[in-house]
Amino acid sequence: MANSKYEYVKSFEVEDEVMFPNLIVVRINGRNFTRFSQLHFLEKPFDEKALNLMNSCGVSVLQEYPDIVFAYGFSDEFSFVFKKTSKFYERRASKVLSIISSFFASAFVRKWCEFFPQTELKYPPSFHGKVITCATIEVLQAYLLWRQNICHVNNQYDQCFWRLVKRGMTEREAQDFLKGAEKHDKNDLLFEEFAVNYNTLDAMFRQGTCVTKAVVEDIVKYKENGSPIRRSRRKIITMHTKKLASRRFWNEQSVLVKELGGFVEEIDNVKAEYVRSFEFDTKLMPSTWVVVRIDGCHFHKFSEAHDFVKPNDERALNLMNWCAMAVLQEFHQDVVFAYGVSDEYSFILRRSSNLYQRRANEIISALVSFFTSMYVMKWKSFFLQKELNYPPSFDARAVCYPSTEILRDYLSWRQVDCHINNQYNSCFWKLVASGKSKKEAQHSLKGAQLQKKVEELGIDYNNLPIMFRQGSSVFWEEGDNLSIHQENGESNEGCRKVTLAHCDIIGSAFWLKHPSILDV
């Protein structure tokens, strides 16, 4: 980070570390997936391809993050359990949640064509997320029982509901018909009216999917006499079990017992309120500006793997800008401004915003997963000749700022950072291009006055593209009538449009010209 008089704004960031010995669980579930399923004509009550896609993404998460040793999913949700000794991103809840939400969304978009080769992905999938801090292994056991019970109850209801609708009822009539129905009533309805034995339905529908790591033996080579040499390794497997939270199932999984602990007693019932009490969630302070800043995860490696132009790749920056504009359009009632540079973007929520009741987890996960999905979906539009080699991901945090003055100081901090970092990178890559190694270039710039270095290296800094020097600002301004899509699928007519600009936001001129941005 660059040093500047605006750095004091970092003091508003709060710590959200999940302390030991709490076990960390991240649960994500589809945001607005009713609309998503309608747009893509997913089968009801469940689309097997969609479930297999979700399961494949769950497997990808375990492959990507060794600290995750178990996952359980059904419908449009997945829960990921970290090993008890995990120091994944130093156990900061917002970072853990945002990375998993982002990576899952990224994998979902990349794998879509594999499972739906004939269906175009029309709308970026995004996910809500929560962090659950299980104080003991018994809390984790109760949590897993609760989620599998929800899977069963929801599946039984949906099997009845959609069969009634297909037979001719309206959705409202089907809801009224099933209101108050008990478990045995639904089983009887399926059997007597539709000749369906509930217990013979696909186990994936009834029981959900477990993704875990198991120890298997592989043949690594053969001795001279032909006998095999075997070595143990961990392998990711998927399964469907009727009693996920039972001692028998859990304690047979050696990796789970080692990394999380064994189940001591059997449990049959759990109260949702008990499990919910372990959710690690905060409500952001009312009547404050909320800034959600996202940053690319390991984007140095990502940029090298995809041959980004150094020090700035215009394609990559324009892709980031496109995604930011999409976020403003998607969350048009709440996000009023965004500022981006390199692989980061800051989104400003209006002071009066009550998005997701100002729950930090839901806001962070929704924005970062939507941004990531859009990034993957639009990749080909900006990198025409370059394949996306692996799923990108972003982390995010939410910070409250109590006044407009402090918010503007935050934005000034980011723009000063943009300027200094761009000067540094311009010099660094000029030195590398001249034949110096990266280590030599770093040493040459250590403690140097960047402005002098720019002049010494003959860099015509003021004629570099303004986007490189000042970053990108995205905001609403008055425009022609346009249609804005809302989360409920409806549209309304507005007279605003999302605008992209590259300009000074430290001085007062921009804000005087656009008073409506912060006068909300």
PDB file of C-alpha atoms in Angstrom, residues 230-501:
ATOM      1  CA  ARG A 230       1.672 -49.346  -2.954  1.00  0.00           C
ATOM      2  CA  ARG A 231       1.523 -45.991  -1.236  1.00  0.00           C
ATOM      3  CA  SER A 232      -1.316 -44.264   0.551  1.00  0.00           C
ATOM      4  CA  ARG A 233      -2.654 -40.953  -0.688  1.00  0.00           C
ATOM      5  CA  ARG A 234      -5.709 -38.807  -0.148  1.00  0.00           C
ATOM      6  CA  LYS A 235      -8.407 -38.883  -2.771  1.00  0.00           C
ATOM      7  CA  ILE A 236     -11.586 -36.820  -3.053  1.00  0.00           C
ATOM      8  CA  ILE A 237     -14.724 -38.956  -3.195  1.00  0.00           C
ATOM      9  CA  THR A 238     -18.458 -38.250  -3.340  1.00  0.00           C
ATOM     10  CA  MET A 239     -21.170 -40.315  -1.699  1.00  0.00           C
ATOM     11  CA  HIS A 240     -24.795 -40.226  -0.591  1.00  0.00           C
ATOM     12  CA  THR A 241     -25.510 -41.425   2.919  1.00  0.00           C
ATOM     13  CA  LYS A 242     -28.805 -41.631   4.757  1.00  0.00           C
ATOM     14  CA  LYS A 243     -27.383 -40.608   8.134  1.00  0.00           C
ATOM     15  CA  LEU A 244     -24.639 -38.106   7.624  1.00  0.00           C
ATOM     16  CA  ALA A 245     -24.402 -37.200  11.313  1.00  0.00           C
ATOM     17  CA  SER A 246     -24.291 -40.762  12.613  1.00  0.00           C
ATOM     18  CA  ARG A 247     -21.292 -42.109  14.519  1.00  0.00           C
ATOM     19  CA  ARG A 248     -21.029 -45.092  12.184  1.00  0.00           C
ATOM     20  CA  PHE A 249     -20.707 -43.053   8.988  1.00  0.00           C
ATOM     21  CA  TRP A 250     -18.499 -40.319  10.394  1.00  0.00           C
ATOM     22  CA  ASN A 251     -16.101 -42.449  12.418  1.00  0.00           C
ATOM     23  CA  GLU A 252     -15.477 -44.739   9.441  1.00  0.00           C
ATOM     24  CA  GLN A 253     -13.901 -41.776   7.607  1.00  0.00           C
ATOM     25  CA  SER A 254     -10.323 -41.788   8.903  1.00  0.00           C
ATOM     26  CA  VAL A 255      -9.442 -38.407   7.423  1.00  0.00           C
ATOM     27  CA  LEU A 256     -12.435 -36.730   9.092  1.00  0.00           C
ATOM     28  CA  VAL A 257     -11.666 -38.256  12.473  1.00  0.00           C
ATOM     29  CA  LYS A 258      -8.039 -37.136  12.211  1.00  0.00           C
ATOM     30  CA  GLU A 259      -8.705 -33.601  10.964  1.00  0.00           C
ATOM     31  CA  LEU A 260     -11.941 -32.818  12.818  1.00  0.00           C
ATOM     32  CA  GLY A 261     -12.527 -35.420  15.513  1.00  0.00           C
ATOM     33  CA  GLY A 262     -14.926 -38.326  15.980  1.00  0.00           C
ATOM     34  CA  PHE A 263     -18.604 -38.317  16.926  1.00  0.00           C
ATOM     35  CA  VAL A 264     -19.098 -39.674  20.443  1.00  0.00           C
ATOM     36  CA  GLU A 265     -22.883 -39.944  20.766  1.00  0.00           C
ATOM     37  CA  GLU A 266     -25.815 -40.413  18.425  1.00  0.00           C
ATOM     38  CA  ILE A 267     -28.202 -37.488  18.030  1.00  0.00           C
ATOM     39  CA  ASP A 268     -31.697 -37.675  16.585  1.00  0.00           C
ATOM     40  CA  ASN A 269     -33.055 -34.173  16.978  1.00  0.00           C
ATOM     41  CA  VAL A 270     -31.627 -30.683  16.728  1.00  0.00           C
ATOM     42  CA  LYS A 271     -33.144 -27.251  17.096  1.00  0.00           C
ATOM     43  CA  ALA A 272     -32.393 -24.841  14.281  1.00  0.00           C
ATOM     44  CA  GLU A 273     -32.138 -21.976  16.765  1.00  0.00           C
ATOM     45  CA  TYR A 274     -29.314 -23.782  18.556  1.00  0.00           C
ATOM     46  CA  VAL A 275     -27.229 -24.166  15.390  1.00  0.00           C
ATOM     47  CA  ARG A 276     -27.997 -20.656  14.159  1.00  0.00           C
ATOM     48  CA  SER A 277     -26.573 -19.254  17.391  1.00  0.00           C
ATOM     49  CA  PHE A 278     -23.122 -20.219  16.117  1.00  0.00           C
ATOM     50  CA  GLU A 279     -23.384 -18.189  12.915  1.00  0.00           C
ATOM     51  CA  PHE A 280     -20.518 -15.711  12.680  1.00  0.00           C
ATOM     52  CA  ASP A 281     -22.313 -12.699  11.286  1.00  0.00           C
ATOM     53  CA  THR A 282     -22.403  -9.011  11.986  1.00  0.00           C
ATOM     54  CA  LYS A 283     -24.841  -6.309  11.040  1.00  0.00           C
ATOM     55  CA  LEU A 284     -23.135  -3.284   9.602  1.00  0.00           C
ATOM     56  CA  MET A 285     -23.774  -0.051  11.466  1.00  0.00           C
ATOM     57  CA  PRO A 286     -26.880   1.780  10.200  1.00  0.00           C
ATOM     58  CA  SER A 287     -26.696   5.200   8.556  1.00  0.00           C
ATOM     59  CA  THR A 288     -23.060   4.724   7.554  1.00  0.00           C
ATOM     60  CA  TRP A 289     -21.445   4.411   4.159  1.00  0.00           C
ATOM     61  CA  VAL A 290     -20.531   0.793   3.453  1.00  0.00           C
ATOM     62  CA  VAL A 291     -17.526   0.029   1.270  1.00  0.00           C
ATOM     63  CA  VAL A 292     -17.095  -3.490  -0.113  1.00  0.00           C
ATOM     64  CA  ARG A 293     -13.605  -3.829  -1.528  1.00  0.00           C
ATOM     65  CA  ILE A 294     -12.730  -6.877  -3.590  1.00  0.00           C
ATOM     66  CA  ASP A 295      -9.185  -7.910  -4.489  1.00  0.00           C
ATOM     67  CA  GLY A 296      -7.911 -10.566  -6.849  1.00  0.00           C
ATOM     68  CA  CYS A 297      -6.548 -13.687  -5.140  1.00  0.00           C
ATOM     69  CA  HIS A 298      -3.042 -14.593  -6.280  1.00  0.00           C
ATOM     70  CA  PHE A 299      -3.435 -12.366  -9.330  1.00  0.00           C
ATOM     71  CA  HIS A 300       0.330 -12.149  -9.829  1.00  0.00           C
ATOM     72  CA  LYS A 301       0.243 -15.835 -10.659  1.00  0.00           C
ATOM     73  CA  PHE A 302      -3.008 -15.436 -12.592  1.00  0.00           C
ATOM     74  CA  SER A 303      -1.628 -12.588 -14.708  1.00  0.00           C
ATOM     75  CA  GLU A 304       1.512 -14.571 -15.545  1.00  0.00           C
ATOM     76  CA  ALA A 305      -0.473 -17.677 -16.434  1.00  0.00           C
ATOM     77  CA  HIS A 306      -2.585 -15.611 -18.839  1.00  0.00           C
ATOM     78  CA  ASP A 307       0.224 -13.480 -20.279  1.00  0.00           C
ATOM     79  CA  PHE A 308      -1.018 -10.100 -19.080  1.00  0.00           C
ATOM     80  CA  VAL A 309       0.818  -7.143 -20.581  1.00  0.00           C
ATOM     81  CA  LYS A 310       3.060  -5.424 -18.018  1.00  0.00           C
ATOM     82  CA  PRO A 311       2.831  -3.043 -16.237  1.00  0.00           C
ATOM     83  CA  ASN A 312      -0.840  -2.646 -17.230  1.00  0.00           C
ATOM     84  CA  ASP A 313      -3.021  -4.858 -19.385  1.00  0.00           C
ATOM     85  CA  GLU A 314      -5.772  -2.749 -20.907  1.00  0.00           C
ATOM     86  CA  ARG A 315      -7.888  -5.820 -21.655  1.00  0.00           C
ATOM     87  CA  ALA A 316      -7.783  -6.957 -18.026  1.00  0.00           C
ATOM     88  CA  LEU A 317      -8.611  -3.487 -16.722  1.00  0.00           C
ATOM     89  CA  ASN A 318     -11.539  -3.115 -19.132  1.00  0.00           C
ATOM     90  CA  LEU A 319     -12.834  -6.521 -18.056  1.00  0.00           C
ATOM     91  CA  MET A 320     -12.713  -5.409 -14.413  1.00  0.00           C
ATOM     92  CA  ASN A 321     -14.543  -2.211 -15.374  1.00  0.00           C
ATOM     93  CA  TRP A 322     -17.248  -4.129 -17.231  1.00  0.00           C
ATOM     94  CA  CYS A 323     -17.828  -6.332 -14.190  1.00  0.00           C
ATOM     95  CA  ALA A 324     -18.044  -3.289 -11.921  1.00  0.00           C
ATOM     96  CA  MET A 325     -20.636  -1.683 -14.187  1.00  0.00           C
ATOM     97  CA  ALA A 326     -22.642  -4.925 -14.061  1.00  0.00           C
ATOM     98  CA  VAL A 327     -22.549  -4.846 -10.243  1.00  0.00           C
ATOM     99  CA  LEU A 328     -24.009  -1.327 -10.214  1.00  0.00           C
ATOM    100  CA  GLN A 329     -26.779  -2.420 -12.570  1.00  0.00           C
ATOM    101  CA  GLU A 330     -27.538  -5.573 -10.566  1.00  0.00           C
ATOM    102  CA  PHE A 331     -27.573  -3.785  -7.205  1.00  0.00           C
ATOM    103  CA  HIS A 332     -28.920  -0.531  -8.591  1.00  0.00           C
ATOM    104  CA  GLN A 333     -30.892   0.403  -5.491  1.00  0.00           C
ATOM    105  CA  ASP A 334     -27.891   0.214  -3.196  1.00  0.00           C
ATOM    106  CA  VAL A 335     -24.524   0.613  -4.955  1.00  0.00           C
ATOM    107  CA  VAL A 336     -23.996   4.234  -5.969  1.00  0.00           C
ATOM    108  CA  PHE A 337     -20.312   4.406  -6.882  1.00  0.00           C
ATOM    109  CA  ALA A 338     -17.308   2.178  -7.530  1.00  0.00           C
ATOM    110  CA  TYR A 339     -13.621   2.833  -7.924  1.00  0.00           C
ATOM    111  CA  GLY A 340     -11.167   0.344  -9.399  1.00  0.00           C
ATOM    112  CA  VAL A 341      -7.495  -0.080 -10.102  1.00  0.00           C
ATOM    113  CA  SER A 342      -5.457  -3.115 -11.136  1.00  0.00           C
ATOM    114  CA  ASP A 343      -7.206  -6.218  -9.672  1.00  0.00           C
ATOM    115  CA  GLU A 344      -9.281  -4.435  -7.042  1.00  0.00           C
ATOM    116  CA  TYR A 345     -12.613  -2.613  -6.945  1.00  0.00           C
ATOM    117  CA  SER A 346     -14.364  -0.711  -4.155  1.00  0.00           C
ATOM    118  CA  PHE A 347     -18.170  -0.552  -4.180  1.00  0.00           C
ATOM    119  CA  ILE A 348     -19.976   2.141  -2.206  1.00  0.00           C
ATOM    120  CA  LEU A 349     -23.391   1.371  -0.729  1.00  0.00           C
ATOM    121  CA  ARG A 350     -25.609   4.324   0.091  1.00  0.00           C
ATOM    122  CA  ARG A 351     -25.932   5.307   3.737  1.00  0.00           C
ATOM    123  CA  SER A 352     -29.613   4.406   3.788  1.00  0.00           C
ATOM    124  CA  SER A 353     -29.073   1.004   2.190  1.00  0.00           C
ATOM    125  CA  ASN A 354     -30.690  -1.934   3.942  1.00  0.00           C
ATOM    126  CA  LEU A 355     -29.380  -4.531   1.503  1.00  0.00           C
ATOM    127  CA  TYR A 356     -29.790  -7.968   3.128  1.00  0.00           C
ATOM    128  CA  GLN A 357     -30.620  -6.173   6.394  1.00  0.00           C
ATOM    129  CA  ARG A 358     -26.989  -4.961   6.315  1.00  0.00           C
ATOM    130  CA  ARG A 359     -25.669  -8.432   7.149  1.00  0.00           C
ATOM    131  CA  ALA A 360     -21.987  -8.291   6.266  1.00  0.00           C
ATOM    132  CA  ASN A 361     -21.728 -11.943   5.209  1.00  0.00           C
ATOM    133  CA  GLU A 362     -24.581 -11.768   2.736  1.00  0.00           C
ATOM    134  CA  ILE A 363     -23.496  -8.468   1.222  1.00  0.00           C
ATOM    135  CA  ILE A 364     -19.884  -9.589   0.785  1.00  0.00           C
ATOM    136  CA  SER A 365     -20.681 -13.005  -0.660  1.00  0.00           C
ATOM    137  CA  ALA A 366     -23.380 -11.712  -3.043  1.00  0.00           C
ATOM    138  CA  LEU A 367     -21.223  -8.935  -4.517  1.00  0.00           C
ATOM    139  CA  VAL A 368     -18.006 -10.913  -4.824  1.00  0.00           C
ATOM    140  CA  SER A 369     -19.654 -14.000  -6.335  1.00  0.00           C
ATOM    141  CA  PHE A 370     -21.646 -11.913  -8.835  1.00  0.00           C
ATOM    142  CA  PHE A 371     -18.496  -9.990  -9.820  1.00  0.00           C
ATOM    143  CA  THR A 372     -16.555 -13.247 -10.255  1.00  0.00           C
ATOM    144  CA  SER A 373     -19.265 -14.884 -12.363  1.00  0.00           C
ATOM    145  CA  MET A 374     -19.371 -11.864 -14.637  1.00  0.00           C
ATOM    146  CA  TYR A 375     -15.568 -11.899 -14.910  1.00  0.00           C
ATOM    147  CA  VAL A 376     -15.566 -15.501 -16.136  1.00  0.00           C
ATOM    148  CA  MET A 377     -18.590 -15.051 -18.418  1.00  0.00           C
ATOM    149  CA  LYS A 378     -17.082 -11.991 -20.124  1.00  0.00           C
ATOM    150  CA  TRP A 379     -13.503 -13.251 -20.334  1.00  0.00           C
ATOM    151  CA  LYS A 380     -13.736 -14.157 -24.027  1.00  0.00           C
ATOM    152  CA  SER A 381     -15.094 -10.723 -24.908  1.00  0.00           C
ATOM    153  CA  PHE A 382     -11.830  -9.124 -23.788  1.00  0.00           C
ATOM    154  CA  PHE A 383      -9.288 -11.935 -24.291  1.00  0.00           C
ATOM    155  CA  LEU A 384     -10.325 -13.154 -27.721  1.00  0.00           C
ATOM    156  CA  GLN A 385      -7.292 -15.357 -28.319  1.00  0.00           C
ATOM    157  CA  LYS A 386      -6.629 -16.483 -24.760  1.00  0.00           C
ATOM    158  CA  GLU A 387      -8.305 -19.366 -22.979  1.00  0.00           C
ATOM    159  CA  LEU A 388      -9.129 -19.035 -19.297  1.00  0.00           C
ATOM    160  CA  ASN A 389      -6.798 -21.647 -17.821  1.00  0.00           C
ATOM    161  CA  TYR A 390      -8.300 -21.920 -14.345  1.00  0.00           C
ATOM    162  CA  PRO A 391     -10.979 -20.226 -12.211  1.00  0.00           C
ATOM    163  CA  PRO A 392     -10.035 -16.773 -10.900  1.00  0.00           C
ATOM    164  CA  SER A 393     -11.202 -15.765  -7.444  1.00  0.00           C
ATOM    165  CA  PHE A 394     -11.442 -12.624  -5.323  1.00  0.00           C
ATOM    166  CA  ASP A 395     -11.542 -11.886  -1.623  1.00  0.00           C
ATOM    167  CA  ALA A 396     -13.631  -9.118  -0.111  1.00  0.00           C
ATOM    168  CA  ARG A 397     -14.328  -7.146   3.034  1.00  0.00           C
ATOM    169  CA  ALA A 398     -16.972  -4.665   4.153  1.00  0.00           C
ATOM    170  CA  VAL A 399     -16.081  -1.520   6.091  1.00  0.00           C
ATOM    171  CA  CYS A 400     -18.350   1.202   7.493  1.00  0.00           C
ATOM    172  CA  TYR A 401     -17.432   4.890   7.223  1.00  0.00           C
ATOM    173  CA  PRO A 402     -19.492   7.294   9.345  1.00  0.00           C
ATOM    174  CA  SER A 403     -19.256  10.466   7.252  1.00  0.00           C
ATOM    175  CA  THR A 404     -19.055  11.579   3.643  1.00  0.00           C
ATOM    176  CA  GLU A 405     -15.734  13.295   4.366  1.00  0.00           C
ATOM    177  CA  ILE A 406     -14.151  10.075   5.607  1.00  0.00           C
ATOM    178  CA  LEU A 407     -15.624   8.154   2.680  1.00  0.00           C
ATOM    179  CA  ARG A 408     -14.021  10.619   0.267  1.00  0.00           C
ATOM    180  CA  ASP A 409     -10.736  10.245   2.126  1.00  0.00           C
ATOM    181  CA  TYR A 410     -11.042   6.482   1.606  1.00  0.00           C
ATOM    182  CA  LEU A 411     -11.478   6.987  -2.143  1.00  0.00           C
ATOM    183  CA  SER A 412      -8.596   9.462  -2.165  1.00  0.00           C
ATOM    184  CA  TRP A 413      -6.443   6.851  -0.431  1.00  0.00           C
ATOM    185  CA  ARG A 414      -7.206   4.335  -3.158  1.00  0.00           C
ATOM    186  CA  GLN A 415      -6.478   6.838  -5.954  1.00  0.00           C
ATOM    187  CA  VAL A 416      -3.172   7.907  -4.371  1.00  0.00           C
ATOM    188  CA  ASP A 417      -2.337   4.211  -4.106  1.00  0.00           C
ATOM    189  CA  CYS A 418      -3.168   3.807  -7.796  1.00  0.00           C
ATOM    190  CA  HIS A 419      -0.820   6.652  -8.764  1.00  0.00           C
ATOM    191  CA  ILE A 420       2.148   5.518  -6.659  1.00  0.00           C
ATOM    192  CA  ASN A 421       1.789   1.849  -7.570  1.00  0.00           C
ATOM    193  CA  ASN A 422       1.548   2.715 -11.259  1.00  0.00           C
ATOM    194  CA  GLN A 423       4.702   4.816 -11.037  1.00  0.00           C
ATOM    195  CA  TYR A 424       6.493   1.954  -9.305  1.00  0.00           C
ATOM    196  CA  ASN A 425       5.279  -0.670 -11.778  1.00  0.00           C
ATOM    197  CA  SER A 426       6.144   1.520 -14.764  1.00  0.00           C
ATOM    198  CA  CYS A 427       9.712   1.842 -13.478  1.00  0.00           C
ATOM    199  CA  PHE A 428       9.959  -1.800 -12.417  1.00  0.00           C
ATOM    200  CA  TRP A 429       8.945  -3.238 -15.782  1.00  0.00           C
ATOM    201  CA  LYS A 430      11.069  -0.707 -17.664  1.00  0.00           C
ATOM    202  CA  LEU A 431      14.075  -1.981 -15.700  1.00  0.00           C
ATOM    203  CA  VAL A 432      13.125  -5.606 -16.384  1.00  0.00           C
ATOM    204  CA  ALA A 433      12.729  -4.817 -20.088  1.00  0.00           C
ATOM    205  CA  SER A 434      16.253  -3.299 -20.051  1.00  0.00           C
ATOM    206  CA  GLY A 435      17.725  -6.623 -18.937  1.00  0.00           C
ATOM    207  CA  LYS A 436      17.627  -6.517 -15.133  1.00  0.00           C
ATOM    208  CA  SER A 437      16.237  -9.428 -13.185  1.00  0.00           C
ATOM    209  CA  LYS A 438      13.104  -8.848 -11.110  1.00  0.00           C
ATOM    210  CA  LYS A 439      15.189  -9.012  -7.932  1.00  0.00           C
ATOM    211  CA  GLU A 440      17.647  -6.451  -9.319  1.00  0.00           C
ATOM    212  CA  ALA A 441      14.774  -4.166 -10.349  1.00  0.00           C
ATOM    213  CA  GLN A 442      13.257  -4.370  -6.858  1.00  0.00           C
ATOM    214  CA  HIS A 443      16.613  -3.552  -5.278  1.00  0.00           C
ATOM    215  CA  SER A 444      17.115  -0.594  -7.632  1.00  0.00           C
ATOM    216  CA  LEU A 445      13.745   0.894  -6.644  1.00  0.00           C
ATOM    217  CA  LYS A 446      14.033   0.264  -2.920  1.00  0.00           C
ATOM    218  CA  GLY A 447      13.731   3.612  -1.138  1.00  0.00           C
ATOM    219  CA  ALA A 448      13.903   5.533  -4.423  1.00  0.00           C
ATOM    220  CA  GLN A 449      11.920   8.676  -5.178  1.00  0.00           C
ATOM    221  CA  LEU A 450       9.634   7.372  -7.880  1.00  0.00           C
ATOM    222  CA  GLN A 451       9.161  10.691  -9.669  1.00  0.00           C
ATOM    223  CA  LYS A 452      12.925  10.969 -10.161  1.00  0.00           C
ATOM    224  CA  LYS A 453      13.158   7.363 -11.294  1.00  0.00           C
ATOM    225  CA  VAL A 454      10.433   7.976 -13.860  1.00  0.00           C
ATOM    226  CA  GLU A 455      12.459  10.862 -15.279  1.00  0.00           C
ATOM    227  CA  GLU A 456      15.757   8.935 -15.157  1.00  0.00           C
ATOM    228  CA  LEU A 457      14.271   6.043 -17.092  1.00  0.00           C
ATOM    229  CA  GLY A 458      12.803   8.341 -19.733  1.00  0.00           C
ATOM    230  CA  ILE A 459       9.211   7.316 -19.079  1.00  0.00           C
ATOM    231  CA  ASP A 460       6.719   9.802 -20.529  1.00  0.00           C
ATOM    232  CA  TYR A 461       4.437   9.250 -17.552  1.00  0.00           C
ATOM    233  CA  ASN A 462       1.923  12.004 -18.264  1.00  0.00           C
ATOM    234  CA  ASN A 463       1.165  10.521 -21.671  1.00  0.00           C
ATOM    235  CA  LEU A 464       0.363   7.071 -20.313  1.00  0.00           C
ATOM    236  CA  PRO A 465      -3.354   6.212 -20.613  1.00  0.00           C
ATOM    237  CA  ILE A 466      -5.293   8.070 -17.959  1.00  0.00           C
ATOM    238  CA  MET A 467      -6.922   4.809 -16.827  1.00  0.00           C
ATOM    239  CA  PHE A 468      -3.487   3.572 -15.748  1.00  0.00           C
ATOM    240  CA  ARG A 469      -2.703   6.749 -13.814  1.00  0.00           C
ATOM    241  CA  GLN A 470      -6.047   7.556 -12.206  1.00  0.00           C
ATOM    242  CA  GLY A 471      -7.964   4.300 -12.131  1.00  0.00           C
ATOM    243  CA  SER A 472     -11.625   3.890 -13.070  1.00  0.00           C
ATOM    244  CA  SER A 473     -14.747   5.399 -11.547  1.00  0.00           C
ATOM    245  CA  VAL A 474     -18.187   3.883 -12.154  1.00  0.00           C
ATOM    246  CA  PHE A 475     -21.338   5.734 -11.143  1.00  0.00           C
ATOM    247  CA  TRP A 476     -24.919   6.541 -12.004  1.00  0.00           C
ATOM    248  CA  GLU A 477     -25.830   9.694 -13.902  1.00  0.00           C
ATOM    249  CA  GLU A 478     -28.854  11.021 -15.685  1.00  0.00           C
ATOM    250  CA  GLY A 479     -29.507   9.465 -19.077  1.00  0.00           C
ATOM    251  CA  ASP A 480     -32.117   8.162 -21.476  1.00  0.00           C
ATOM    252  CA  ASN A 481     -34.827   5.826 -20.273  1.00  0.00           C
ATOM    253  CA  LEU A 482     -33.577   2.302 -19.795  1.00  0.00           C
ATOM    254  CA  SER A 483     -34.922  -0.927 -18.387  1.00  0.00           C
ATOM    255  CA  ILE A 484     -33.539  -2.042 -15.025  1.00  0.00           C
ATOM    256  CA  HIS A 485     -33.970  -5.676 -14.018  1.00  0.00           C
ATOM    257  CA  GLN A 486     -34.815  -6.316 -10.408  1.00  0.00           C
ATOM    258  CA  GLU A 487     -34.172  -9.437  -8.328  1.00  0.00           C
ATOM    259  CA  ASN A 488     -37.805 -10.514  -8.608  1.00  0.00           C
ATOM    260  CA  GLY A 489     -37.462 -10.661 -12.386  1.00  0.00           C
ATOM    261  CA  GLU A 490     -39.569  -7.580 -13.015  1.00  0.00           C
ATOM    262  CA  SER A 491     -38.352  -4.451 -14.772  1.00  0.00           C
ATOM    263  CA  ASN A 492     -38.912  -0.789 -14.253  1.00  0.00           C
ATOM    264  CA  GLU A 493     -38.080   2.247 -16.303  1.00  0.00           C
ATOM    265  CA  GLY A 494     -35.374   4.569 -15.084  1.00  0.00           C
ATOM    266  CA  CYS A 495     -33.695   7.647 -16.439  1.00  0.00           C
ATOM    267  CA  ARG A 496     -30.212   6.863 -15.152  1.00  0.00           C
ATOM    268  CA  LYS A 497     -27.322   5.086 -16.767  1.00  0.00           C
ATOM    269  CA  VAL A 498     -24.091   3.613 -15.495  1.00  0.00           C
ATOM    270  CA  THR A 499     -21.097   5.674 -16.563  1.00  0.00           C
ATOM    271  CA  LEU A 500     -17.396   4.811 -16.630  1.00  0.00           C
ATOM    272  CA  ALA A 501     -14.884   7.646 -16.219  1.00  0.00           C
TER     273      ALA A 501
END
